[in-house]
GROMACS .gro file of C-alpha atoms in nm:
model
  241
    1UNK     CA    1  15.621  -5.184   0.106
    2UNK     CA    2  15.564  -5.547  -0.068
    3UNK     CA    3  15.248  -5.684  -0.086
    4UNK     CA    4  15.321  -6.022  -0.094
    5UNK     CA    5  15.136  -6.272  -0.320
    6UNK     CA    6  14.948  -6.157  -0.609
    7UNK     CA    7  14.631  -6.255  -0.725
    8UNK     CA    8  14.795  -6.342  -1.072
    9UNK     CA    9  15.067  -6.568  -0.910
   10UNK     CA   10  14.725  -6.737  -0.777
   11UNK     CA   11  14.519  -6.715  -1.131
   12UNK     CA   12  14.856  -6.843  -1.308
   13UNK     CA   13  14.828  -7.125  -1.019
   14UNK     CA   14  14.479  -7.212  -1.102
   15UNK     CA   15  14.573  -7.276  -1.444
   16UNK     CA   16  14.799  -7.490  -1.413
   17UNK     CA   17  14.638  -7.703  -1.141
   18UNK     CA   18  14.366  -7.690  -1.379
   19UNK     CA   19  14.524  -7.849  -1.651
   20UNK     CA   20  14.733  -8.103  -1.427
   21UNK     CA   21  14.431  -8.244  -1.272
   22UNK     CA   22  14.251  -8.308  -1.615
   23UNK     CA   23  14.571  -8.476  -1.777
   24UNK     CA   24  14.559  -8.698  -1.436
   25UNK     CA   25  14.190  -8.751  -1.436
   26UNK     CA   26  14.242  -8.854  -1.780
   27UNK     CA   27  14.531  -9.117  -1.736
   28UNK     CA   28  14.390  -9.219  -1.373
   29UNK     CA   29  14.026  -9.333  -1.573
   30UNK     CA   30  14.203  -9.537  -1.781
   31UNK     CA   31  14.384  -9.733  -1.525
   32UNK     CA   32  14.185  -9.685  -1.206
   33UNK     CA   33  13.838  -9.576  -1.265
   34UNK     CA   34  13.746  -9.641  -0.866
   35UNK     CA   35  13.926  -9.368  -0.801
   36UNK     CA   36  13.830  -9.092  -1.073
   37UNK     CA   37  13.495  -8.985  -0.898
   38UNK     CA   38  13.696  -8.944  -0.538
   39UNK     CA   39  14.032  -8.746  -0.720
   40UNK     CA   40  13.716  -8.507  -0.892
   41UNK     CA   41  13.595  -8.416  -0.575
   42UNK     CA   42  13.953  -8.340  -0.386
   43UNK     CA   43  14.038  -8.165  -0.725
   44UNK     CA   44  13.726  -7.981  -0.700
   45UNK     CA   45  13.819  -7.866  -0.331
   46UNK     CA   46  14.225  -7.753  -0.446
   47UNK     CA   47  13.996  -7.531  -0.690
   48UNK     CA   48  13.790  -7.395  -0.449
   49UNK     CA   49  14.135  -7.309  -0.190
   50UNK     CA   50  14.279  -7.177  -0.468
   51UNK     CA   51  13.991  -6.900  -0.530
   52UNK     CA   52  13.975  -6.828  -0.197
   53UNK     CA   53  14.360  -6.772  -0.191
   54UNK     CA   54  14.309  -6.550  -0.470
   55UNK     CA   55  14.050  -6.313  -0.343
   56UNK     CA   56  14.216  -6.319  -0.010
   57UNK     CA   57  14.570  -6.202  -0.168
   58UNK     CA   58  14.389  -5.920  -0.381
   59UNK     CA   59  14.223  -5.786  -0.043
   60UNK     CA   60  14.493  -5.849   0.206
   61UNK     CA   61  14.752  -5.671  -0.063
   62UNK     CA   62  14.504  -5.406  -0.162
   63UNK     CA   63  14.481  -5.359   0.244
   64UNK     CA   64  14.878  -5.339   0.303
   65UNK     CA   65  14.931  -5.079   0.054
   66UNK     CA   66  14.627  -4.863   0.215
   67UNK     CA   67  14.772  -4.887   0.549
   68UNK     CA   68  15.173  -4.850   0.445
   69UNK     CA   69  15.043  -4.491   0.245
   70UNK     CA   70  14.858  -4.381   0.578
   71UNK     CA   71  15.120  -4.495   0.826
   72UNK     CA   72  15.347  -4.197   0.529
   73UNK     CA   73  15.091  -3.985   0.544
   74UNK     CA   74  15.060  -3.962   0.951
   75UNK     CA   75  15.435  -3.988   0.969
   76UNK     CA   76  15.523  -3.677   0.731
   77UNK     CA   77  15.220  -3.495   0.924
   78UNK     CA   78  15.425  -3.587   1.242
   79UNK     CA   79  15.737  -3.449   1.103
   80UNK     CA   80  15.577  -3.113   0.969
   81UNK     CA   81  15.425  -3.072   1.333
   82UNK     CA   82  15.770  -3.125   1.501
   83UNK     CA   83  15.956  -2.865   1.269
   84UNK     CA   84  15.640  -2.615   1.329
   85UNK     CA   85  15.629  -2.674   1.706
   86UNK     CA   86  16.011  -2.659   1.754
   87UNK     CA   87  15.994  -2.305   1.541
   88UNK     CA   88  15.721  -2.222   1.784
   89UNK     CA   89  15.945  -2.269   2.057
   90UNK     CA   90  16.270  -2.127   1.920
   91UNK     CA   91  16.046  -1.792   1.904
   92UNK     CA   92  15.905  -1.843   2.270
   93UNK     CA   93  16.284  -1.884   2.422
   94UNK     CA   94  16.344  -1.505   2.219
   95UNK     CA   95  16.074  -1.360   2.321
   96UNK     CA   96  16.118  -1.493   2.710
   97UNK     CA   97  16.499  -1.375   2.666
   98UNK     CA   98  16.375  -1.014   2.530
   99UNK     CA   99  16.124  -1.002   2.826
  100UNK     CA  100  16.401  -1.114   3.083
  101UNK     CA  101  16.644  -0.837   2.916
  102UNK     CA  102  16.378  -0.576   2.909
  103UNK     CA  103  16.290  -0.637   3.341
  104UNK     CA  104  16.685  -0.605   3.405
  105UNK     CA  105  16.659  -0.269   3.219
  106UNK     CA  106  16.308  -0.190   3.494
  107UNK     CA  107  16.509  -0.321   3.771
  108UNK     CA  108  16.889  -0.128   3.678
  109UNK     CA  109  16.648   0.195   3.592
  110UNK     CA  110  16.460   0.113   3.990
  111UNK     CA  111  16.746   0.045   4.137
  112UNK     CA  112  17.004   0.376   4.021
  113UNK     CA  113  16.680   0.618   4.118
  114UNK     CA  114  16.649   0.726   3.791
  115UNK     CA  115  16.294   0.800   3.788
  116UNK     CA  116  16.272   0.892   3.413
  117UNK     CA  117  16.476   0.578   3.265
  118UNK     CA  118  16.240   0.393   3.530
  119UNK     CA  119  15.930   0.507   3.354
  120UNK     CA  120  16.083   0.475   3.013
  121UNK     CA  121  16.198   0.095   3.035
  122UNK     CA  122  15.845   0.024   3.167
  123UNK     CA  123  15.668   0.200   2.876
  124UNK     CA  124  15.949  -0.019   2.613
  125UNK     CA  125  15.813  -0.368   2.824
  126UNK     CA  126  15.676  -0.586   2.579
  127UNK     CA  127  15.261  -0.548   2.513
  128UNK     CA  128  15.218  -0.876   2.617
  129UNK     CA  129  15.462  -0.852   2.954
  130UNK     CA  130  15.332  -0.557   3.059
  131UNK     CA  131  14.950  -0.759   3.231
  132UNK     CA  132  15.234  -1.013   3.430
  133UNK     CA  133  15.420  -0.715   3.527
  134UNK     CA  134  15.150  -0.501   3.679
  135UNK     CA  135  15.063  -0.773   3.866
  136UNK     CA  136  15.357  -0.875   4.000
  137UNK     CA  137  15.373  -0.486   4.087
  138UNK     CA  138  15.057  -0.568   4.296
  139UNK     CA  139  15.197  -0.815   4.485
  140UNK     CA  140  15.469  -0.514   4.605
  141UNK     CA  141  15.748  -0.733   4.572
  142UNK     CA  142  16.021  -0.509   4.776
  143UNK     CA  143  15.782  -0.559   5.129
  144UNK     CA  144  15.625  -0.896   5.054
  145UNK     CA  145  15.867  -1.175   5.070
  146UNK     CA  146  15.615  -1.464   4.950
  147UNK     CA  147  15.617  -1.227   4.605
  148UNK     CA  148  15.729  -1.407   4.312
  149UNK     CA  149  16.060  -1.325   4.234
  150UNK     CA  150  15.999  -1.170   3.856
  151UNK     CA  151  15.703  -1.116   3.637
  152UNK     CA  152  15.781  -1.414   3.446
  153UNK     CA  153  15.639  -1.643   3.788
  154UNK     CA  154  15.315  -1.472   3.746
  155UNK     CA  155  15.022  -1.664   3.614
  156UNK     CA  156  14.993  -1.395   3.385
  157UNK     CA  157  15.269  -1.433   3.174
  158UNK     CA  158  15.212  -1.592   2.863
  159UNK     CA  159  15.363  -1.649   2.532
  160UNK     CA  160  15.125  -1.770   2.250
  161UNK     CA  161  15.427  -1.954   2.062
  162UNK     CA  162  15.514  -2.159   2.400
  163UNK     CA  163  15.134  -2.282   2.401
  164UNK     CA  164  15.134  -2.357   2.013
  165UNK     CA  165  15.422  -2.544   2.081
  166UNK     CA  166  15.281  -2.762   2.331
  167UNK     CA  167  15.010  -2.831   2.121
  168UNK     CA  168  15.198  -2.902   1.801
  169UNK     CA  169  15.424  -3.166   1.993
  170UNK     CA  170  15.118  -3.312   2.120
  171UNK     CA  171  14.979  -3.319   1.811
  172UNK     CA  172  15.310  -3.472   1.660
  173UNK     CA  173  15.317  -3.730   1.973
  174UNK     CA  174  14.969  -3.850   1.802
  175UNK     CA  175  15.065  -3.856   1.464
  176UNK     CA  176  15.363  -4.043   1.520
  177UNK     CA  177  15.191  -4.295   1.702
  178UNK     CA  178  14.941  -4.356   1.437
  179UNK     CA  179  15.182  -4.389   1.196
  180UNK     CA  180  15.377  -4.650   1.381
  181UNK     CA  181  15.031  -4.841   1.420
  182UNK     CA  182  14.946  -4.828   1.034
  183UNK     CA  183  15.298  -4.958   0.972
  184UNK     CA  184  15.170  -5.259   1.228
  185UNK     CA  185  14.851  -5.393   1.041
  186UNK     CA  186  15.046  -5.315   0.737
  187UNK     CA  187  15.288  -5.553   0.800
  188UNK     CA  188  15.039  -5.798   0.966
  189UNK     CA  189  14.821  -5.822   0.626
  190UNK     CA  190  15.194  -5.861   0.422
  191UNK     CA  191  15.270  -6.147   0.680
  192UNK     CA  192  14.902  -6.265   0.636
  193UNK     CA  193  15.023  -6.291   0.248
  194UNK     CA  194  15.283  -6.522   0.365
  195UNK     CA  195  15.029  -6.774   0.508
  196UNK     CA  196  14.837  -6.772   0.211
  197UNK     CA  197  15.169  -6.828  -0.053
  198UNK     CA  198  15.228  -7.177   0.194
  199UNK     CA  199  14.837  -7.260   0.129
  200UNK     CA  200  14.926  -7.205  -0.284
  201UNK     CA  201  15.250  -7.387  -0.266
  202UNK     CA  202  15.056  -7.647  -0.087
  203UNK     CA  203  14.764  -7.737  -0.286
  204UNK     CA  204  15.004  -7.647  -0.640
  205UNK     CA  205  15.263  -7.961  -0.507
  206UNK     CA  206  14.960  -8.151  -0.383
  207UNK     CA  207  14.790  -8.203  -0.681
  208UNK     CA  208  15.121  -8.335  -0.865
  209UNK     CA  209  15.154  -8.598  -0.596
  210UNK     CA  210  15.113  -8.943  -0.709
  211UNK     CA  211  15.083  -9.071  -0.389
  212UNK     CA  212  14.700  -9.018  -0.258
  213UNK     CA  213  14.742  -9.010   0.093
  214UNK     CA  214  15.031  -8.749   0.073
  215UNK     CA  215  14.805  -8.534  -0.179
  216UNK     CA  216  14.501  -8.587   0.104
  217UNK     CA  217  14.716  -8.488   0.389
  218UNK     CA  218  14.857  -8.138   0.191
  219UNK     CA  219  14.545  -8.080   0.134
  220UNK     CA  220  14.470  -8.089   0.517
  221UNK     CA  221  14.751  -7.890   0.546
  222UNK     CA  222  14.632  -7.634   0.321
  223UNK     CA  223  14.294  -7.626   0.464
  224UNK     CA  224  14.394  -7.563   0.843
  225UNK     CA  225  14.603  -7.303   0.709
  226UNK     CA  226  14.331  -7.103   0.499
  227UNK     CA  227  14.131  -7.146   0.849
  228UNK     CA  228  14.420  -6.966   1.055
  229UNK     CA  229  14.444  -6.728   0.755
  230UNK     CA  230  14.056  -6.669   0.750
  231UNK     CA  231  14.038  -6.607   1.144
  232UNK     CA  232  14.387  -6.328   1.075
  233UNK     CA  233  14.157  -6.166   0.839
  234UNK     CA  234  13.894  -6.119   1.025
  235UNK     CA  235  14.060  -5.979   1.316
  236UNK     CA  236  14.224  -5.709   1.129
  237UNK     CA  237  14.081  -5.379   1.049
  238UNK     CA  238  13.973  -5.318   0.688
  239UNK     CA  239  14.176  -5.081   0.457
  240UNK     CA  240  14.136  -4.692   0.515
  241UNK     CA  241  13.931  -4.479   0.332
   0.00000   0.00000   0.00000
């Protein structure tokens, strides 16, 4: 992800202002010394926007490229948990087709009196069927006609890879979601970036002005923007650790 103005841009800015503003001060003595002491002081504030710009670019792109790597981190976490809970549940439909399979083979053995194939399918029911199916025995599901209508209604029955599931996909849900929000304040500190690259652009045409009043008012400019750009700042959460 970009990270918007760099604090060299704003160094290589500083130069030059630098060195534009003493050729002026120079020329501007000569002609208009009234004036010198009040340009020294408005040159003395671009300076001081300028710095500011520059720290403020170093953090808020230092910041941007913090939160873009954890909104890839969370993101590729989210996809790993997807792929592991959708495995999970690709074994949890087998295994609750195998169980299903397994109770028609009970129920076919019940059914053709076959006392011996009866006990045989029951003993070839899956370890973990077998608690839901004794249960659902308990009801006595041939007299009681609130019985559920197969083992696999019983509180009882449980497959392990359906819960993992669940909790993987949950887990994913959460991931994803902090991903998506690191993306956010990553792209609010590169659009913070923006604010500041008007304040530079300000200030750097500013001081080449020849007209006073136009320098003052970019510099006003300039100002209110470093104020909205300040307040941004603050309100955003600092880099990740």
């Amino acid at each position: 992800m970009p990270e918007g103005l760099s604090a060299s841009e704003v160094g290589n800015e500083i130069a030059e202002h630098r060195e534009h503003v003493e050729h002026a001060d120079h020329a501007d003595h000569a002609e208009h010394p009234a004036h010198v002491r009040r340009d020294r002081l408005i040159s003395i504030i671009e300076a001081l926007l300028l710095s500011i710009v520059a720290l403020m670019a170093a953090w808020s792109g230092y910041s941007a490229a913090k939160w873009s790597t954890e909104s890839s981190l969370s993101l590729s976490k989210a996809s790993g948990a997807r792929s592991d809970a959708s495995a999970d549940q690709i074994q949890a439909t087998q295994i609750r087709t195998l169980d299903s399979v397994s109770f028609n083979a009970v129920e076919g053995a019940y059914v053709a009196h076959n006392a011996q194939l009866f006990n045989l399918t029951v003993k070839r029911l899956r370890a973990g069927y077998r608690p839901a199916f004794n249960a659902w025995i308990a009801t006595h599901p041939l007299k009681n006609p609130n019985a559920p209508a197969d083992p696999s209604d019983m509180p009882q029955y449980v497959i392990p890879q359906q819960k993992q599931a669940a909790v993987l996909t949950a887990q994913a849900n959460a991931l994803f979601s902090a991903g998506q929000s690191d993306a956010g304040t990553a792209d609010k500190y590169v659009r913070l970036t923006v604010l500041l690259a008007a304040v530079l652009f300000l200030v750097g045409i500013g001081s080449r002005f020849p007209v006073r009043a136009a320098r003052y008012g970019l510099i006003t400019i300039a100002a209110g923007l470093l104020v909205v750009s300040v307040v941004q700042l603050l309100g955003l959460p600092g880099p990740p650790s």
